[in-house]
PDB file of C-alpha atoms in Angstrom:
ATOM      1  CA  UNK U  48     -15.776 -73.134   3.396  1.00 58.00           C
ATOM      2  CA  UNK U  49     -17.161 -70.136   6.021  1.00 57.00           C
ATOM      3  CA  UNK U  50     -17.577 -71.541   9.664  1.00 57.00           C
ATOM      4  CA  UNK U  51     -21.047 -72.401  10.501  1.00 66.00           C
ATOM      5  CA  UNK U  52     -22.797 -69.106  12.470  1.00 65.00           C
ATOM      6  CA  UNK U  53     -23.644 -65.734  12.190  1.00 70.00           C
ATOM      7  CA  UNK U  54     -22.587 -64.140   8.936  1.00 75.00           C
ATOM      8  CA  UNK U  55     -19.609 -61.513   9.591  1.00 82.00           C
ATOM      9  CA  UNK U  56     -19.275 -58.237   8.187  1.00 83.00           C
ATOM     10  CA  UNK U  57     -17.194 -58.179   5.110  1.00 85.00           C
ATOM     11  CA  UNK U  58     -16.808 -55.672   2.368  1.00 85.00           C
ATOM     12  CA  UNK U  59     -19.637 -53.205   2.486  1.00 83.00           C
ATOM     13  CA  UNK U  60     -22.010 -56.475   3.874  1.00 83.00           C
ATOM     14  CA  UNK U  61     -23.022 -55.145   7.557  1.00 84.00           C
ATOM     15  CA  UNK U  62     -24.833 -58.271   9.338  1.00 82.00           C
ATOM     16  CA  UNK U  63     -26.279 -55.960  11.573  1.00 83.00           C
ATOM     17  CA  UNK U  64     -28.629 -54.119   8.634  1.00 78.00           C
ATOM     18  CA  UNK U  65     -30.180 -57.423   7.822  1.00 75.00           C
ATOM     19  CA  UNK U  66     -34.181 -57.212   7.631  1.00 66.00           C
ATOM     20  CA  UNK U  67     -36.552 -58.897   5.556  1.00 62.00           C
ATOM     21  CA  UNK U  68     -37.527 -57.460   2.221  1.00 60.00           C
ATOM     22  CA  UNK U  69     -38.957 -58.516  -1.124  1.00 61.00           C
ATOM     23  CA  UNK U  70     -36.378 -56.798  -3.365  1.00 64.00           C
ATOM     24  CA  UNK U  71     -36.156 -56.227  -6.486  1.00 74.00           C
ATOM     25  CA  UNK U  72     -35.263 -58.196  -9.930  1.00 79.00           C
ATOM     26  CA  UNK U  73     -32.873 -57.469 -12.412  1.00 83.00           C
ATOM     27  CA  UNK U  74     -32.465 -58.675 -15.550  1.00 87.00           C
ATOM     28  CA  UNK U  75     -29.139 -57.469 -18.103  1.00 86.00           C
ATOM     29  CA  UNK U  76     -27.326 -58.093 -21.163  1.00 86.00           C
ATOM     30  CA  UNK U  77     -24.082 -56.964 -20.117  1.00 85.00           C
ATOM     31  CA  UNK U  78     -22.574 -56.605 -23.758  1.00 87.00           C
ATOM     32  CA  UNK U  79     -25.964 -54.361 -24.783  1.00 81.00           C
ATOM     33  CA  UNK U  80     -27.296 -56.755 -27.109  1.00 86.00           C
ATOM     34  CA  UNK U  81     -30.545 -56.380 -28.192  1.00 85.00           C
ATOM     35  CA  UNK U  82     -32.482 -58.995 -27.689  1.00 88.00           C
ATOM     36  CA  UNK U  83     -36.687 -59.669 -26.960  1.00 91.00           C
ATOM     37  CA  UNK U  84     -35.332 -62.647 -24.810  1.00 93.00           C
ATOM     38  CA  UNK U  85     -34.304 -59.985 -22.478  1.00 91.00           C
ATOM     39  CA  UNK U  86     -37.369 -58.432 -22.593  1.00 91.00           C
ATOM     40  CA  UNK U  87     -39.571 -61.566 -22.044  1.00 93.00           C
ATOM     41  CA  UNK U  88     -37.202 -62.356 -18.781  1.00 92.00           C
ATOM     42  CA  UNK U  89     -37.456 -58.680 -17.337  1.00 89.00           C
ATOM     43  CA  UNK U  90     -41.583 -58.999 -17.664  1.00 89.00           C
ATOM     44  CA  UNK U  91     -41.215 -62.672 -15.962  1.00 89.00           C
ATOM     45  CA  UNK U  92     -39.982 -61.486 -13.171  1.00 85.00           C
ATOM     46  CA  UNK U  93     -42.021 -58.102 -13.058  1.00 81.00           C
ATOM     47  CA  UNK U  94     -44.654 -60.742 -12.808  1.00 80.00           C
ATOM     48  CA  UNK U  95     -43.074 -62.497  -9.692  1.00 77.00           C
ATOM     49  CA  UNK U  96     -42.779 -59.083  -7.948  1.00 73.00           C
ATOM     50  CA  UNK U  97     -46.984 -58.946  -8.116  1.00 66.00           C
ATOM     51  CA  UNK U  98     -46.976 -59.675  -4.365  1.00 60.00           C
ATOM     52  CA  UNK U  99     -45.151 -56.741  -3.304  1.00 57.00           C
ATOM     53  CA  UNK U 100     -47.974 -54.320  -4.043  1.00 52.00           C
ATOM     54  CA  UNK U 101     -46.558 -53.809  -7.535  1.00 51.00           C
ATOM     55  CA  UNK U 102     -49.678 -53.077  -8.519  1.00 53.00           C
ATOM     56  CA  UNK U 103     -50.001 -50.032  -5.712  1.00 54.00           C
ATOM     57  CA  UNK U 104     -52.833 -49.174  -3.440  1.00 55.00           C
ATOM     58  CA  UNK U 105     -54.744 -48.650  -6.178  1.00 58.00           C
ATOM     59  CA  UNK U 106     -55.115 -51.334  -9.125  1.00 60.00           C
ATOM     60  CA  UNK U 107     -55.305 -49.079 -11.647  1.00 62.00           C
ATOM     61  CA  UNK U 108     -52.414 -47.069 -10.680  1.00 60.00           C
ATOM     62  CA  UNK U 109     -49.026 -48.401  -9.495  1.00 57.00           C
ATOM     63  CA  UNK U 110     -45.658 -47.635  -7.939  1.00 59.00           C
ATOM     64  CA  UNK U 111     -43.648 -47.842 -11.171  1.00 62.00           C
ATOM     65  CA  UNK U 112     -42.706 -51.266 -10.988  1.00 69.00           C
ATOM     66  CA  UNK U 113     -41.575 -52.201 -14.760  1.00 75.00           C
ATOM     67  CA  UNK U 114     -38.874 -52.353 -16.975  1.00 82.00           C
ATOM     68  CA  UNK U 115     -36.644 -50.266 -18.988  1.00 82.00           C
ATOM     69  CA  UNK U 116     -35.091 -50.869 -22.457  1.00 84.00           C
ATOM     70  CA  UNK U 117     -32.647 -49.306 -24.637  1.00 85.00           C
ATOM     71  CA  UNK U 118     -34.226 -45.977 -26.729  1.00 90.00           C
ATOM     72  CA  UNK U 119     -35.139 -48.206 -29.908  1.00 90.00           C
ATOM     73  CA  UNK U 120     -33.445 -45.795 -32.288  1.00 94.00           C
ATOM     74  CA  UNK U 121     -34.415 -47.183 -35.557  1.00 94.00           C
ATOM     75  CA  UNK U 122     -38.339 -47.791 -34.705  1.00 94.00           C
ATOM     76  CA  UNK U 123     -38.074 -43.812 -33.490  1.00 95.00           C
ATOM     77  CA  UNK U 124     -36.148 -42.631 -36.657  1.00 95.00           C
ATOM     78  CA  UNK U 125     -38.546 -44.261 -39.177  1.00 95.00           C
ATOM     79  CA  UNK U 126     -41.801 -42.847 -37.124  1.00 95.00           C
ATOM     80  CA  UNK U 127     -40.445 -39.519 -36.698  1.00 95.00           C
ATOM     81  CA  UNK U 128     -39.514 -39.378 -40.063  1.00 96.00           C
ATOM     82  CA  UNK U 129     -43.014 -40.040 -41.145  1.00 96.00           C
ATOM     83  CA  UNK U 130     -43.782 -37.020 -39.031  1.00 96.00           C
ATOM     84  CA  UNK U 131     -41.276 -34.827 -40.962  1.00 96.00           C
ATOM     85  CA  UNK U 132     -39.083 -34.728 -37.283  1.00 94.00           C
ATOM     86  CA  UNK U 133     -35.067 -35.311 -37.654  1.00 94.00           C
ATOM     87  CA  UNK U 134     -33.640 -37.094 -34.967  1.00 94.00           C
ATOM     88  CA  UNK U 135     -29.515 -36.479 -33.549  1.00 96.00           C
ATOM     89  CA  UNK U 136     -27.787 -39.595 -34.097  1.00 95.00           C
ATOM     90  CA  UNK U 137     -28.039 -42.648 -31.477  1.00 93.00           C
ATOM     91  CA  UNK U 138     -27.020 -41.679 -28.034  1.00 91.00           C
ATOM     92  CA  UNK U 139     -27.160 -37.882 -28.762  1.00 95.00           C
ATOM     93  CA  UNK U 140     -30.958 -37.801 -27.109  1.00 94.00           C
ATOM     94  CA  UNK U 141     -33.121 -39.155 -24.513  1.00 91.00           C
ATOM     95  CA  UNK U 142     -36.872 -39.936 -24.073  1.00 90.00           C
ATOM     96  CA  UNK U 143     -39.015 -38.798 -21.483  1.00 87.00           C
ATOM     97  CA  UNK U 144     -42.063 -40.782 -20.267  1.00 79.00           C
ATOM     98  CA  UNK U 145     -44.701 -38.735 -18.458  1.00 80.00           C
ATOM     99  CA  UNK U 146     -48.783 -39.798 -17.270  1.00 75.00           C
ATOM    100  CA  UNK U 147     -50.502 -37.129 -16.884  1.00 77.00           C
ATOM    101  CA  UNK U 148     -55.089 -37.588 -15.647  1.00 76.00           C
TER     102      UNK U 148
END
């Protein structure tokens, strides 16, 4: 058991840059497993994070507070296949997301 008092500085752990925050929440499947469980736990606790001005200065804008998923490779094969577009094998590309007025 750790002696009652201040906390010590261990590791990369400085007690001296201790400060109130809100943080941040993350949510993982360490063995990259898909799964909409994850999903439905990453949104629960974008959803507790609503009082940190998640939802910017703005309502209708934002700070970028959400979540991010693996490339769902099949859904993006079959559509782009519809649309007569060949996609490199899993891994082998990456998806931008822009919003543009």
């Amino acid at each position: 058991m750790r002696p009652a008092g201040p906390p010590s500085r261990q590791g990369l752990y400085d007690p001296q840059m201790e400060h109130d925050a809100c943080g941040i929440g993350l949510v993982a499947q360490i063995h990259g497993e898909r799964s909409h469980a994850i999903v439905r736990q990453a949104l629960a606790v974008l959803e507790h994070l609503d009082h940190r001005g998640a939802q910017g200065s703005a309502p209708n804008q934002g700070d970028g507070a959400g979540i991010m998923i693996q490339i769902p490779h099949d859904f993006y094969r079959s559509d782009c296949a519809d649309l007569g577009i060949v996609l490199p094998n899993a891994g082998h590309y990456g998806v931008g997301m822009m919003f543009l007025p």
